[in-house]
């Protein structure tokens, strides 16, 4: 018994020691980040990845897909960033095809592509808030590509977007937060988090704290102010609470992250979860100074430091004016630093931290403008509903006028440059709608009075991002021991070149197959002079990089690529008048921007979109490499036509909205004399059979075809130009839109890398179409391939062509883009009525399988093998 008692005493002592040890151990803070993948967000994500994971463990990331970046480009950039940092264990969630019913039922996996007020049962919707973000240079295009720097620096791993396999935003949130206590970092629009909270109230208890960058409470915008004693200067955003540089004429109060979905932000702020807000009040006090920039230039000892600095540098070099050092701030990275410091200091009530002064404020988020309860057609939560969506109060704070765009007449104040709307304003209030929130108010000065860096966070950030611990492994140039960038140029010196052709495409899947086919056409028959890219079609402008990669694969790095407009002719620069009909999720932009996940299997071209620019082309300054700048459509057109031989003319093949061609005709008075003919893939002439068009997302418009619908004014301009035109309409396309017939023909042809790639793409699209409703329209893209085959093999297809007097209907959404046979208003054009379909399938497969003009490098995998051994 005595021995047993001693053993029990020893066991109890051991248990007590173990308990003491466990009490002393800190459990790491589990962190989830929701980000819009803007440049400053990358700084914040890398800052968090540099933390000791035993203290701060980044568990997952979701992408805010209705903000400064497009989903497909954003997810692949994050995968590459995490690969560089050796953190392929971190799941990334984006999108989802769930919806919200008319009555307000939230179905699983709503993708966050749209603000909640605009979310229906699909990923198609308007852009009342997102239109405040420019789509082209200086906006989404530059963020999608990180100004063109991303692809030239980040390594490429195995993870990539894959249709129907990509984790959704809601799936990743549920998986992460279900496990246990989680801290959220919000660096973008709040749609994902609001949807999670509204759909999963039982998991709200697992969210310990939410740290938010965004809003402006008492902030006073320091940008756009006039110099003292300058009586001619007109102030811009000077003194505004917000930072909507594109919309302060209607809303000077909101900040981008809150304006992007005010109702979502309201749900988050009013969730009852502890909130710490780092708004413009604080970030406006920590602009990127010239001294910080110089110090950063001298401190780049890790790959992540290099990526941050070079991203910052190209942002500075392409800034629209000379006020970068007073206009660009440490936004999301400052929030991350403040949040980490608060947690390191024990998360005290007063928010004690090393980098910012803090104060409690009573705030709310304004979601609509007074008077409340007036249904004026601006508020889908109430308009047309007997019972408001989500059971909102009839005359409550959400029931007023909701801003409908950057130029909303309701918001304009006559005689003033500042508007009156407050949608997204984080406003101090009293009463029942007030929420007590801990707010960062001012960045703390440097503790070292002799430091050249005036803010304490500047020094800390540079120290952390350059730490050797948890550092990046390599960039793309050091990922492979023999990495080198090689341009592949053809040698046609002994060949007579054929018909000069310009291909105008909008980067749908069918367009990429058409491009490959044109590159296979014998140079003696077809001389592809240039490619023009529509930024208002089925893919976003940044997808131009896939064109460069296909040209690289085919050994045609000599062909120039011109980037066109991102909006239709005659439509506002800020808006989505026609392209809002294209789904944002599956079967739409998400898949087009990634070429259904297969874009990353292509070899990487040294050519890519870049924001590099020069004064010569209207930029405020020359960047480091102005010779690399992305040429625009009209520049490429001028270059091509200047090099034509005497008597030569251009033949155009268009497979997208006709914006580029119309712009050329309008800008070059001699264009009609330089163009031999035009083949237009698109249009639909309704016949007696009642065949409908293919704009399936606009039910009211029954007979339009997408390419004409996406820019009807341009289509009308081209048709009326008098240039010899042949239309390959929807009826003809449908005769060859059989994926089974195409695949069968490809299976019997000789195998080449380009045929194999085409076969893989079409097989994937066929599988998706059979399995999932969101891909039912894949035949649309199959028909587009007909244009290139018709151009190359017209005589062999035994076409039946009729001449018709065609007019394009403009101005009525129910008929917009439809073609009518009108002998009074119309112009005579050729229309392809039918063709030998068996010959079509044979010619398509046989040319793709031809060994001549075949790929010089088949894939990224082959490229990796080349880069892994010494050059011969």
JSON list of N, CA and C in Angstrom, two decimals, residues 388-457:
[
{"chain": "A", "resi": 388, "resn": "UNK", "atom": "N", "xyz": [-40.06, 42.99, -47.57]},
{"chain": "A", "resi": 388, "resn": "UNK", "atom": "CA", "xyz": [-38.67, 43.27, -47.96]},
{"chain": "A", "resi": 388, "resn": "UNK", "atom": "C", "xyz": [-37.77, 42.05, -47.80]},
{"chain": "A", "resi": 389, "resn": "UNK", "atom": "N", "xyz": [-36.76, 42.01, -48.63]},
{"chain": "A", "resi": 389, "resn": "UNK", "atom": "CA", "xyz": [-35.77, 40.93, -48.53]},
{"chain": "A", "resi": 389, "resn": "UNK", "atom": "C", "xyz": [-35.15, 40.93, -47.14]},
{"chain": "A", "resi": 390, "resn": "UNK", "atom": "N", "xyz": [-34.82, 39.76, -46.65]},
{"chain": "A", "resi": 390, "resn": "UNK", "atom": "CA", "xyz": [-34.16, 39.55, -45.35]},
{"chain": "A", "resi": 390, "resn": "UNK", "atom": "C", "xyz": [-34.97, 40.15, -44.19]},
{"chain": "A", "resi": 391, "resn": "UNK", "atom": "N", "xyz": [-36.29, 40.34, -44.41]},
{"chain": "A", "resi": 391, "resn": "UNK", "atom": "CA", "xyz": [-37.17, 40.87, -43.35]},
{"chain": "A", "resi": 391, "resn": "UNK", "atom": "C", "xyz": [-36.73, 42.25, -42.85]},
{"chain": "A", "resi": 392, "resn": "UNK", "atom": "N", "xyz": [-36.20, 43.05, -43.74]},
{"chain": "A", "resi": 392, "resn": "UNK", "atom": "CA", "xyz": [-35.77, 44.39, -43.35]},
{"chain": "A", "resi": 392, "resn": "UNK", "atom": "C", "xyz": [-36.99, 45.26, -43.02]},
{"chain": "A", "resi": 393, "resn": "UNK", "atom": "N", "xyz": [-36.78, 46.26, -42.16]},
{"chain": "A", "resi": 393, "resn": "UNK", "atom": "CA", "xyz": [-37.87, 47.13, -41.74]},
{"chain": "A", "resi": 393, "resn": "UNK", "atom": "C", "xyz": [-38.30, 48.04, -42.88]},
{"chain": "A", "resi": 394, "resn": "UNK", "atom": "N", "xyz": [-39.60, 48.22, -43.03]},
{"chain": "A", "resi": 394, "resn": "UNK", "atom": "CA", "xyz": [-40.14, 48.98, -44.15]},
{"chain": "A", "resi": 394, "resn": "UNK", "atom": "C", "xyz": [-39.61, 50.41, -44.19]},
{"chain": "A", "resi": 395, "resn": "UNK", "atom": "N", "xyz": [-39.48, 51.06, -43.08]},
{"chain": "A", "resi": 395, "resn": "UNK", "atom": "CA", "xyz": [-38.98, 52.43, -43.05]},
{"chain": "A", "resi": 395, "resn": "UNK", "atom": "C", "xyz": [-37.68, 52.54, -42.25]},
{"chain": "A", "resi": 396, "resn": "UNK", "atom": "N", "xyz": [-36.93, 51.44, -42.26]},
{"chain": "A", "resi": 396, "resn": "UNK", "atom": "CA", "xyz": [-35.68, 51.41, -41.52]},
{"chain": "A", "resi": 396, "resn": "UNK", "atom": "C", "xyz": [-34.52, 52.01, -42.29]},
{"chain": "A", "resi": 397, "resn": "UNK", "atom": "N", "xyz": [-33.33, 51.84, -41.74]},
{"chain": "A", "resi": 397, "resn": "UNK", "atom": "CA", "xyz": [-32.15, 52.51, -42.28]},
{"chain": "A", "resi": 397, "resn": "UNK", "atom": "C", "xyz": [-31.72, 51.97, -43.64]},
{"chain": "A", "resi": 398, "resn": "UNK", "atom": "N", "xyz": [-32.24, 50.83, -44.03]},
{"chain": "A", "resi": 398, "resn": "UNK", "atom": "CA", "xyz": [-31.88, 50.26, -45.33]},
{"chain": "A", "resi": 398, "resn": "UNK", "atom": "C", "xyz": [-32.90, 50.60, -46.43]},
{"chain": "A", "resi": 399, "resn": "UNK", "atom": "N", "xyz": [-33.91, 51.38, -46.11]},
{"chain": "A", "resi": 399, "resn": "UNK", "atom": "CA", "xyz": [-35.06, 51.53, -47.01]},
{"chain": "A", "resi": 399, "resn": "UNK", "atom": "C", "xyz": [-35.03, 52.79, -47.86]},
{"chain": "A", "resi": 400, "resn": "UNK", "atom": "N", "xyz": [-33.96, 53.55, -47.80]},
{"chain": "A", "resi": 400, "resn": "UNK", "atom": "CA", "xyz": [-33.88, 54.79, -48.58]},
{"chain": "A", "resi": 400, "resn": "UNK", "atom": "C", "xyz": [-33.33, 54.56, -49.98]},
{"chain": "A", "resi": 401, "resn": "UNK", "atom": "N", "xyz": [-32.95, 55.67, -50.60]},
{"chain": "A", "resi": 401, "resn": "UNK", "atom": "CA", "xyz": [-32.36, 55.60, -51.94]},
{"chain": "A", "resi": 401, "resn": "UNK", "atom": "C", "xyz": [-30.97, 54.98, -51.85]},
{"chain": "A", "resi": 402, "resn": "UNK", "atom": "N", "xyz": [-30.71, 53.99, -52.70]},
{"chain": "A", "resi": 402, "resn": "UNK", "atom": "CA", "xyz": [-29.41, 53.33, -52.75]},
{"chain": "A", "resi": 402, "resn": "UNK", "atom": "C", "xyz": [-28.69, 53.80, -54.01]},
{"chain": "A", "resi": 403, "resn": "UNK", "atom": "N", "xyz": [-27.47, 54.26, -53.84]},
{"chain": "A", "resi": 403, "resn": "UNK", "atom": "CA", "xyz": [-26.72, 54.81, -54.98]},
{"chain": "A", "resi": 403, "resn": "UNK", "atom": "C", "xyz": [-26.66, 53.79, -56.10]},
{"chain": "A", "resi": 404, "resn": "UNK", "atom": "N", "xyz": [-26.98, 54.23, -57.33]},
{"chain": "A", "resi": 404, "resn": "UNK", "atom": "CA", "xyz": [-27.06, 53.30, -58.46]},
{"chain": "A", "resi": 404, "resn": "UNK", "atom": "C", "xyz": [-25.87, 53.38, -59.38]},
{"chain": "A", "resi": 405, "resn": "UNK", "atom": "N", "xyz": [-24.88, 54.19, -59.05]},
{"chain": "A", "resi": 405, "resn": "UNK", "atom": "CA", "xyz": [-23.69, 54.29, -59.88]},
{"chain": "A", "resi": 405, "resn": "UNK", "atom": "C", "xyz": [-22.91, 55.54, -59.58]},
{"chain": "A", "resi": 406, "resn": "UNK", "atom": "N", "xyz": [-21.76, 55.67, -60.23]},
{"chain": "A", "resi": 406, "resn": "UNK", "atom": "CA", "xyz": [-20.90, 56.81, -59.91]},
{"chain": "A", "resi": 406, "resn": "UNK", "atom": "C", "xyz": [-21.50, 58.13, -60.36]},
{"chain": "A", "resi": 407, "resn": "UNK", "atom": "N", "xyz": [-22.45, 58.10, -61.29]},
{"chain": "A", "resi": 407, "resn": "UNK", "atom": "CA", "xyz": [-23.07, 59.33, -61.80]},
{"chain": "A", "resi": 407, "resn": "UNK", "atom": "C", "xyz": [-24.54, 59.43, -61.42]},
{"chain": "A", "resi": 408, "resn": "UNK", "atom": "N", "xyz": [-24.93, 58.81, -60.33]},
{"chain": "A", "resi": 408, "resn": "UNK", "atom": "CA", "xyz": [-26.33, 58.81, -59.89]},
{"chain": "A", "resi": 408, "resn": "UNK", "atom": "C", "xyz": [-26.84, 60.25, -59.73]},
{"chain": "A", "resi": 409, "resn": "UNK", "atom": "N", "xyz": [-27.85, 60.65, -60.51]},
{"chain": "A", "resi": 409, "resn": "UNK", "atom": "CA", "xyz": [-28.35, 62.03, -60.42]},
{"chain": "A", "resi": 409, "resn": "UNK", "atom": "C", "xyz": [-28.86, 62.39, -59.03]},
{"chain": "A", "resi": 410, "resn": "UNK", "atom": "N", "xyz": [-29.39, 61.41, -58.31]},
{"chain": "A", "resi": 410, "resn": "UNK", "atom": "CA", "xyz": [-29.89, 61.68, -56.96]},
{"chain": "A", "resi": 410, "resn": "UNK", "atom": "C", "xyz": [-28.79, 62.24, -56.07]},
{"chain": "A", "resi": 411, "resn": "UNK", "atom": "N", "xyz": [-27.56, 61.82, -56.31]},
{"chain": "A", "resi": 411, "resn": "UNK", "atom": "CA", "xyz": [-26.45, 62.15, -55.42]},
{"chain": "A", "resi": 411, "resn": "UNK", "atom": "C", "xyz": [-25.76, 63.47, -55.78]},
{"chain": "A", "resi": 412, "resn": "UNK", "atom": "N", "xyz": [-26.12, 64.05, -56.90]},
{"chain": "A", "resi": 412, "resn": "UNK", "atom": "CA", "xyz": [-25.42, 65.25, -57.37]},
{"chain": "A", "resi": 412, "resn": "UNK", "atom": "C", "xyz": [-26.03, 66.49, -56.73]},
{"chain": "A", "resi": 413, "resn": "UNK", "atom": "N", "xyz": [-25.16, 67.38, -56.26]},
{"chain": "A", "resi": 413, "resn": "UNK", "atom": "CA", "xyz": [-25.58, 68.66, -55.68]},
{"chain": "A", "resi": 413, "resn": "UNK", "atom": "C", "xyz": [-25.28, 69.75, -56.70]},
{"chain": "A", "resi": 414, "resn": "UNK", "atom": "N", "xyz": [-26.31, 70.41, -57.17]},
{"chain": "A", "resi": 414, "resn": "UNK", "atom": "CA", "xyz": [-26.12, 71.46, -58.17]},
{"chain": "A", "resi": 414, "resn": "UNK", "atom": "C", "xyz": [-25.21, 72.57, -57.63]},
{"chain": "A", "resi": 415, "resn": "UNK", "atom": "N", "xyz": [-24.26, 72.96, -58.46]},
{"chain": "A", "resi": 415, "resn": "UNK", "atom": "CA", "xyz": [-23.35, 74.03, -58.09]},
{"chain": "A", "resi": 415, "resn": "UNK", "atom": "C", "xyz": [-22.19, 73.59, -57.22]},
{"chain": "A", "resi": 416, "resn": "UNK", "atom": "N", "xyz": [-22.08, 72.28, -56.96]},
{"chain": "A", "resi": 416, "resn": "UNK", "atom": "CA", "xyz": [-21.00, 71.78, -56.10]},
{"chain": "A", "resi": 416, "resn": "UNK", "atom": "C", "xyz": [-20.27, 70.64, -56.81]},
{"chain": "A", "resi": 417, "resn": "UNK", "atom": "N", "xyz": [-18.98, 70.50, -56.53]},
{"chain": "A", "resi": 417, "resn": "UNK", "atom": "CA", "xyz": [-18.20, 69.37, -57.07]},
{"chain": "A", "resi": 417, "resn": "UNK", "atom": "C", "xyz": [-18.31, 68.16, -56.18]},
{"chain": "A", "resi": 418, "resn": "UNK", "atom": "N", "xyz": [-18.97, 68.29, -55.04]},
{"chain": "A", "resi": 418, "resn": "UNK", "atom": "CA", "xyz": [-19.11, 67.19, -54.09]},
{"chain": "A", "resi": 418, "resn": "UNK", "atom": "C", "xyz": [-20.56, 66.75, -54.01]},
{"chain": "A", "resi": 419, "resn": "UNK", "atom": "N", "xyz": [-20.75, 65.44, -54.02]},
{"chain": "A", "resi": 419, "resn": "UNK", "atom": "CA", "xyz": [-22.09, 64.89, -53.95]},
{"chain": "A", "resi": 419, "resn": "UNK", "atom": "C", "xyz": [-22.60, 64.77, -52.53]},
{"chain": "A", "resi": 420, "resn": "UNK", "atom": "N", "xyz": [-23.82, 64.24, -52.40]},
{"chain": "A", "resi": 420, "resn": "UNK", "atom": "CA", "xyz": [-24.45, 64.16, -51.08]},
{"chain": "A", "resi": 420, "resn": "UNK", "atom": "C", "xyz": [-24.68, 62.73, -50.59]},
{"chain": "A", "resi": 421, "resn": "UNK", "atom": "N", "xyz": [-24.44, 61.73, -51.44]},
{"chain": "A", "resi": 421, "resn": "UNK", "atom": "CA", "xyz": [-24.73, 60.36, -51.02]},
{"chain": "A", "resi": 421, "resn": "UNK", "atom": "C", "xyz": [-23.72, 59.87, -49.99]},
{"chain": "A", "resi": 422, "resn": "UNK", "atom": "N", "xyz": [-24.20, 58.96, -49.13]},
{"chain": "A", "resi": 422, "resn": "UNK", "atom": "CA", "xyz": [-23.37, 58.46, -48.04]},
{"chain": "A", "resi": 422, "resn": "UNK", "atom": "C", "xyz": [-23.26, 56.94, -48.03]},
{"chain": "A", "resi": 423, "resn": "UNK", "atom": "N", "xyz": [-23.67, 56.27, -49.07]},
{"chain": "A", "resi": 423, "resn": "UNK", "atom": "CA", "xyz": [-23.60, 54.81, -49.12]},
{"chain": "A", "resi": 423, "resn": "UNK", "atom": "C", "xyz": [-22.17, 54.36, -48.80]},
{"chain": "A", "resi": 424, "resn": "UNK", "atom": "N", "xyz": [-22.03, 53.51, -47.78]},
{"chain": "A", "resi": 424, "resn": "UNK", "atom": "CA", "xyz": [-20.72, 53.01, -47.38]},
{"chain": "A", "resi": 424, "resn": "UNK", "atom": "C", "xyz": [-19.98, 53.87, -46.39]},
{"chain": "A", "resi": 425, "resn": "UNK", "atom": "N", "xyz": [-20.56, 54.97, -45.97]},
{"chain": "A", "resi": 425, "resn": "UNK", "atom": "CA", "xyz": [-19.91, 55.87, -45.01]},
{"chain": "A", "resi": 425, "resn": "UNK", "atom": "C", "xyz": [-19.95, 55.25, -43.62]},
{"chain": "A", "resi": 426, "resn": "UNK", "atom": "N", "xyz": [-18.80, 55.16, -42.96]},
{"chain": "A", "resi": 426, "resn": "UNK", "atom": "CA", "xyz": [-18.73, 54.69, -41.57]},
{"chain": "A", "resi": 426, "resn": "UNK", "atom": "C", "xyz": [-18.92, 55.92, -40.68]},
{"chain": "A", "resi": 427, "resn": "UNK", "atom": "N", "xyz": [-20.14, 56.14, -40.32]},
{"chain": "A", "resi": 427, "resn": "UNK", "atom": "CA", "xyz": [-20.54, 57.41, -39.71]},
{"chain": "A", "resi": 427, "resn": "UNK", "atom": "C", "xyz": [-20.72, 57.28, -38.20]},
{"chain": "A", "resi": 428, "resn": "UNK", "atom": "N", "xyz": [-20.25, 58.29, -37.49]},
{"chain": "A", "resi": 428, "resn": "UNK", "atom": "CA", "xyz": [-20.49, 58.34, -36.05]},
{"chain": "A", "resi": 428, "resn": "UNK", "atom": "C", "xyz": [-21.95, 58.68, -35.79]},
{"chain": "A", "resi": 429, "resn": "UNK", "atom": "N", "xyz": [-22.60, 57.87, -34.96]},
{"chain": "A", "resi": 429, "resn": "UNK", "atom": "CA", "xyz": [-24.02, 58.06, -34.65]},
{"chain": "A", "resi": 429, "resn": "UNK", "atom": "C", "xyz": [-24.27, 57.77, -33.18]},
{"chain": "A", "resi": 430, "resn": "UNK", "atom": "N", "xyz": [-25.44, 58.12, -32.74]},
{"chain": "A", "resi": 430, "resn": "UNK", "atom": "CA", "xyz": [-25.91, 57.74, -31.42]},
{"chain": "A", "resi": 430, "resn": "UNK", "atom": "C", "xyz": [-27.20, 56.96, -31.58]},
{"chain": "A", "resi": 431, "resn": "UNK", "atom": "N", "xyz": [-27.63, 56.34, -30.52]},
{"chain": "A", "resi": 431, "resn": "UNK", "atom": "CA", "xyz": [-28.90, 55.64, -30.57]},
{"chain": "A", "resi": 431, "resn": "UNK", "atom": "C", "xyz": [-28.74, 54.15, -30.84]},
{"chain": "A", "resi": 432, "resn": "UNK", "atom": "N", "xyz": [-29.85, 53.53, -31.19]},
{"chain": "A", "resi": 432, "resn": "UNK", "atom": "CA", "xyz": [-29.89, 52.08, -31.29]},
{"chain": "A", "resi": 432, "resn": "UNK", "atom": "C", "xyz": [-29.06, 51.53, -32.43]},
{"chain": "A", "resi": 433, "resn": "UNK", "atom": "N", "xyz": [-28.76, 52.33, -33.44]},
{"chain": "A", "resi": 433, "resn": "UNK", "atom": "CA", "xyz": [-28.00, 51.82, -34.59]},
{"chain": "A", "resi": 433, "resn": "UNK", "atom": "C", "xyz": [-26.49, 51.97, -34.40]},
{"chain": "A", "resi": 434, "resn": "UNK", "atom": "N", "xyz": [-26.08, 52.52, -33.28]},
{"chain": "A", "resi": 434, "resn": "UNK", "atom": "CA", "xyz": [-24.65, 52.74, -33.03]},
{"chain": "A", "resi": 434, "resn": "UNK", "atom": "C", "xyz": [-23.98, 51.47, -32.51]},
{"chain": "A", "resi": 435, "resn": "UNK", "atom": "N", "xyz": [-22.77, 51.21, -33.00]},
{"chain": "A", "resi": 435, "resn": "UNK", "atom": "CA", "xyz": [-21.96, 50.08, -32.55]},
{"chain": "A", "resi": 435, "resn": "UNK", "atom": "C", "xyz": [-20.65, 50.63, -32.02]},
{"chain": "A", "resi": 436, "resn": "UNK", "atom": "N", "xyz": [-20.28, 50.19, -30.81]},
{"chain": "A", "resi": 436, "resn": "UNK", "atom": "CA", "xyz": [-19.02, 50.65, -30.22]},
{"chain": "A", "resi": 436, "resn": "UNK", "atom": "C", "xyz": [-17.87, 49.86, -30.82]},
{"chain": "A", "resi": 437, "resn": "UNK", "atom": "N", "xyz": [-16.97, 50.56, -31.51]},
{"chain": "A", "resi": 437, "resn": "UNK", "atom": "CA", "xyz": [-15.89, 49.93, -32.24]},
{"chain": "A", "resi": 437, "resn": "UNK", "atom": "C", "xyz": [-14.57, 50.58, -31.85]},
{"chain": "A", "resi": 438, "resn": "UNK", "atom": "N", "xyz": [-13.53, 49.76, -31.70]},
{"chain": "A", "resi": 438, "resn": "UNK", "atom": "CA", "xyz": [-12.19, 50.29, -31.44]},
{"chain": "A", "resi": 438, "resn": "UNK", "atom": "C", "xyz": [-11.60, 50.76, -32.77]},
{"chain": "A", "resi": 439, "resn": "UNK", "atom": "N", "xyz": [-11.19, 52.02, -32.81]},
{"chain": "A", "resi": 439, "resn": "UNK", "atom": "CA", "xyz": [-10.79, 52.64, -34.08]},
{"chain": "A", "resi": 439, "resn": "UNK", "atom": "C", "xyz": [-9.37, 53.17, -33.98]},
{"chain": "A", "resi": 440, "resn": "UNK", "atom": "N", "xyz": [-8.55, 52.83, -34.97]},
{"chain": "A", "resi": 440, "resn": "UNK", "atom": "CA", "xyz": [-7.22, 53.42, -35.09]},
{"chain": "A", "resi": 440, "resn": "UNK", "atom": "C", "xyz": [-7.38, 54.83, -35.64]},
{"chain": "A", "resi": 441, "resn": "UNK", "atom": "N", "xyz": [-6.69, 55.80, -35.04]},
{"chain": "A", "resi": 441, "resn": "UNK", "atom": "CA", "xyz": [-6.90, 57.19, -35.43]},
{"chain": "A", "resi": 441, "resn": "UNK", "atom": "C", "xyz": [-5.67, 57.87, -36.01]},
{"chain": "A", "resi": 442, "resn": "UNK", "atom": "N", "xyz": [-4.46, 57.39, -35.63]},
{"chain": "A", "resi": 442, "resn": "UNK", "atom": "CA", "xyz": [-3.26, 58.08, -36.10]},
{"chain": "A", "resi": 442, "resn": "UNK", "atom": "C", "xyz": [-2.05, 57.17, -35.95]},
{"chain": "A", "resi": 443, "resn": "UNK", "atom": "N", "xyz": [-1.24, 57.10, -37.00]},
{"chain": "A", "resi": 443, "resn": "UNK", "atom": "CA", "xyz": [-0.01, 56.31, -36.93]},
{"chain": "A", "resi": 443, "resn": "UNK", "atom": "C", "xyz": [0.98, 56.97, -35.98]},
{"chain": "A", "resi": 444, "resn": "UNK", "atom": "N", "xyz": [1.62, 56.14, -35.15]},
{"chain": "A", "resi": 444, "resn": "UNK", "atom": "CA", "xyz": [2.56, 56.66, -34.17]},
{"chain": "A", "resi": 444, "resn": "UNK", "atom": "C", "xyz": [3.89, 57.03, -34.82]},
{"chain": "A", "resi": 445, "resn": "UNK", "atom": "N", "xyz": [4.47, 58.10, -34.32]},
{"chain": "A", "resi": 445, "resn": "UNK", "atom": "CA", "xyz": [5.76, 58.55, -34.83]},
{"chain": "A", "resi": 445, "resn": "UNK", "atom": "C", "xyz": [6.85, 57.57, -34.42]},
{"chain": "A", "resi": 446, "resn": "UNK", "atom": "N", "xyz": [7.95, 57.63, -35.12]},
{"chain": "A", "resi": 446, "resn": "UNK", "atom": "CA", "xyz": [9.09, 56.75, -34.82]},
{"chain": "A", "resi": 446, "resn": "UNK", "atom": "C", "xyz": [9.62, 57.04, -33.42]},
{"chain": "A", "resi": 447, "resn": "UNK", "atom": "N", "xyz": [9.98, 55.99, -32.70]},
{"chain": "A", "resi": 447, "resn": "UNK", "atom": "CA", "xyz": [10.56, 56.14, -31.37]},
{"chain": "A", "resi": 447, "resn": "UNK", "atom": "C", "xyz": [11.98, 56.67, -31.45]},
{"chain": "A", "resi": 448, "resn": "UNK", "atom": "N", "xyz": [12.61, 56.45, -32.59]},
{"chain": "A", "resi": 448, "resn": "UNK", "atom": "CA", "xyz": [13.99, 56.91, -32.80]},
{"chain": "A", "resi": 448, "resn": "UNK", "atom": "C", "xyz": [13.96, 58.28, -33.48]},
{"chain": "A", "resi": 449, "resn": "UNK", "atom": "N", "xyz": [14.27, 59.28, -32.72]},
{"chain": "A", "resi": 449, "resn": "UNK", "atom": "CA", "xyz": [14.22, 60.65, -33.24]},
{"chain": "A", "resi": 449, "resn": "UNK", "atom": "C", "xyz": [15.21, 60.88, -34.36]},
{"chain": "A", "resi": 450, "resn": "UNK", "atom": "N", "xyz": [16.26, 60.06, -34.43]},
{"chain": "A", "resi": 450, "resn": "UNK", "atom": "CA", "xyz": [17.29, 60.24, -35.46]},
{"chain": "A", "resi": 450, "resn": "UNK", "atom": "C", "xyz": [17.02, 59.42, -36.72]},
{"chain": "A", "resi": 451, "resn": "UNK", "atom": "N", "xyz": [15.93, 58.66, -36.70]},
{"chain": "A", "resi": 451, "resn": "UNK", "atom": "CA", "xyz": [15.63, 57.81, -37.85]},
{"chain": "A", "resi": 451, "resn": "UNK", "atom": "C", "xyz": [15.14, 58.64, -39.02]},
{"chain": "A", "resi": 452, "resn": "UNK", "atom": "N", "xyz": [15.49, 58.20, -40.23]},
{"chain": "A", "resi": 452, "resn": "UNK", "atom": "CA", "xyz": [14.97, 58.85, -41.43]},
{"chain": "A", "resi": 452, "resn": "UNK", "atom": "C", "xyz": [13.52, 58.46, -41.70]},
{"chain": "A", "resi": 453, "resn": "UNK", "atom": "N", "xyz": [13.06, 57.44, -40.98]},
{"chain": "A", "resi": 453, "resn": "UNK", "atom": "CA", "xyz": [11.68, 56.98, -41.14]},
{"chain": "A", "resi": 453, "resn": "UNK", "atom": "C", "xyz": [10.83, 57.61, -40.05]},
{"chain": "A", "resi": 454, "resn": "UNK", "atom": "N", "xyz": [9.81, 58.33, -40.45]},
{"chain": "A", "resi": 454, "resn": "UNK", "atom": "CA", "xyz": [9.06, 59.13, -39.48]},
{"chain": "A", "resi": 454, "resn": "UNK", "atom": "C", "xyz": [7.98, 58.35, -38.74]},
{"chain": "A", "resi": 455, "resn": "UNK", "atom": "N", "xyz": [7.69, 57.11, -39.17]},
{"chain": "A", "resi": 455, "resn": "UNK", "atom": "CA", "xyz": [6.67, 56.31, -38.50]},
{"chain": "A", "resi": 455, "resn": "UNK", "atom": "C", "xyz": [7.28, 55.02, -37.97]},
{"chain": "A", "resi": 456, "resn": "UNK", "atom": "N", "xyz": [6.85, 54.62, -36.80]},
{"chain": "A", "resi": 456, "resn": "UNK", "atom": "CA", "xyz": [7.38, 53.42, -36.17]},
{"chain": "A", "resi": 456, "resn": "UNK", "atom": "C", "xyz": [7.09, 52.18, -37.01]},
{"chain": "A", "resi": 457, "resn": "UNK", "atom": "N", "xyz": [5.94, 52.16, -37.67]},
{"chain": "A", "resi": 457, "resn": "UNK", "atom": "CA", "xyz": [5.59, 50.98, -38.45]},
{"chain": "A", "resi": 457, "resn": "UNK", "atom": "C", "xyz": [6.50, 50.81, -39.67]}
]
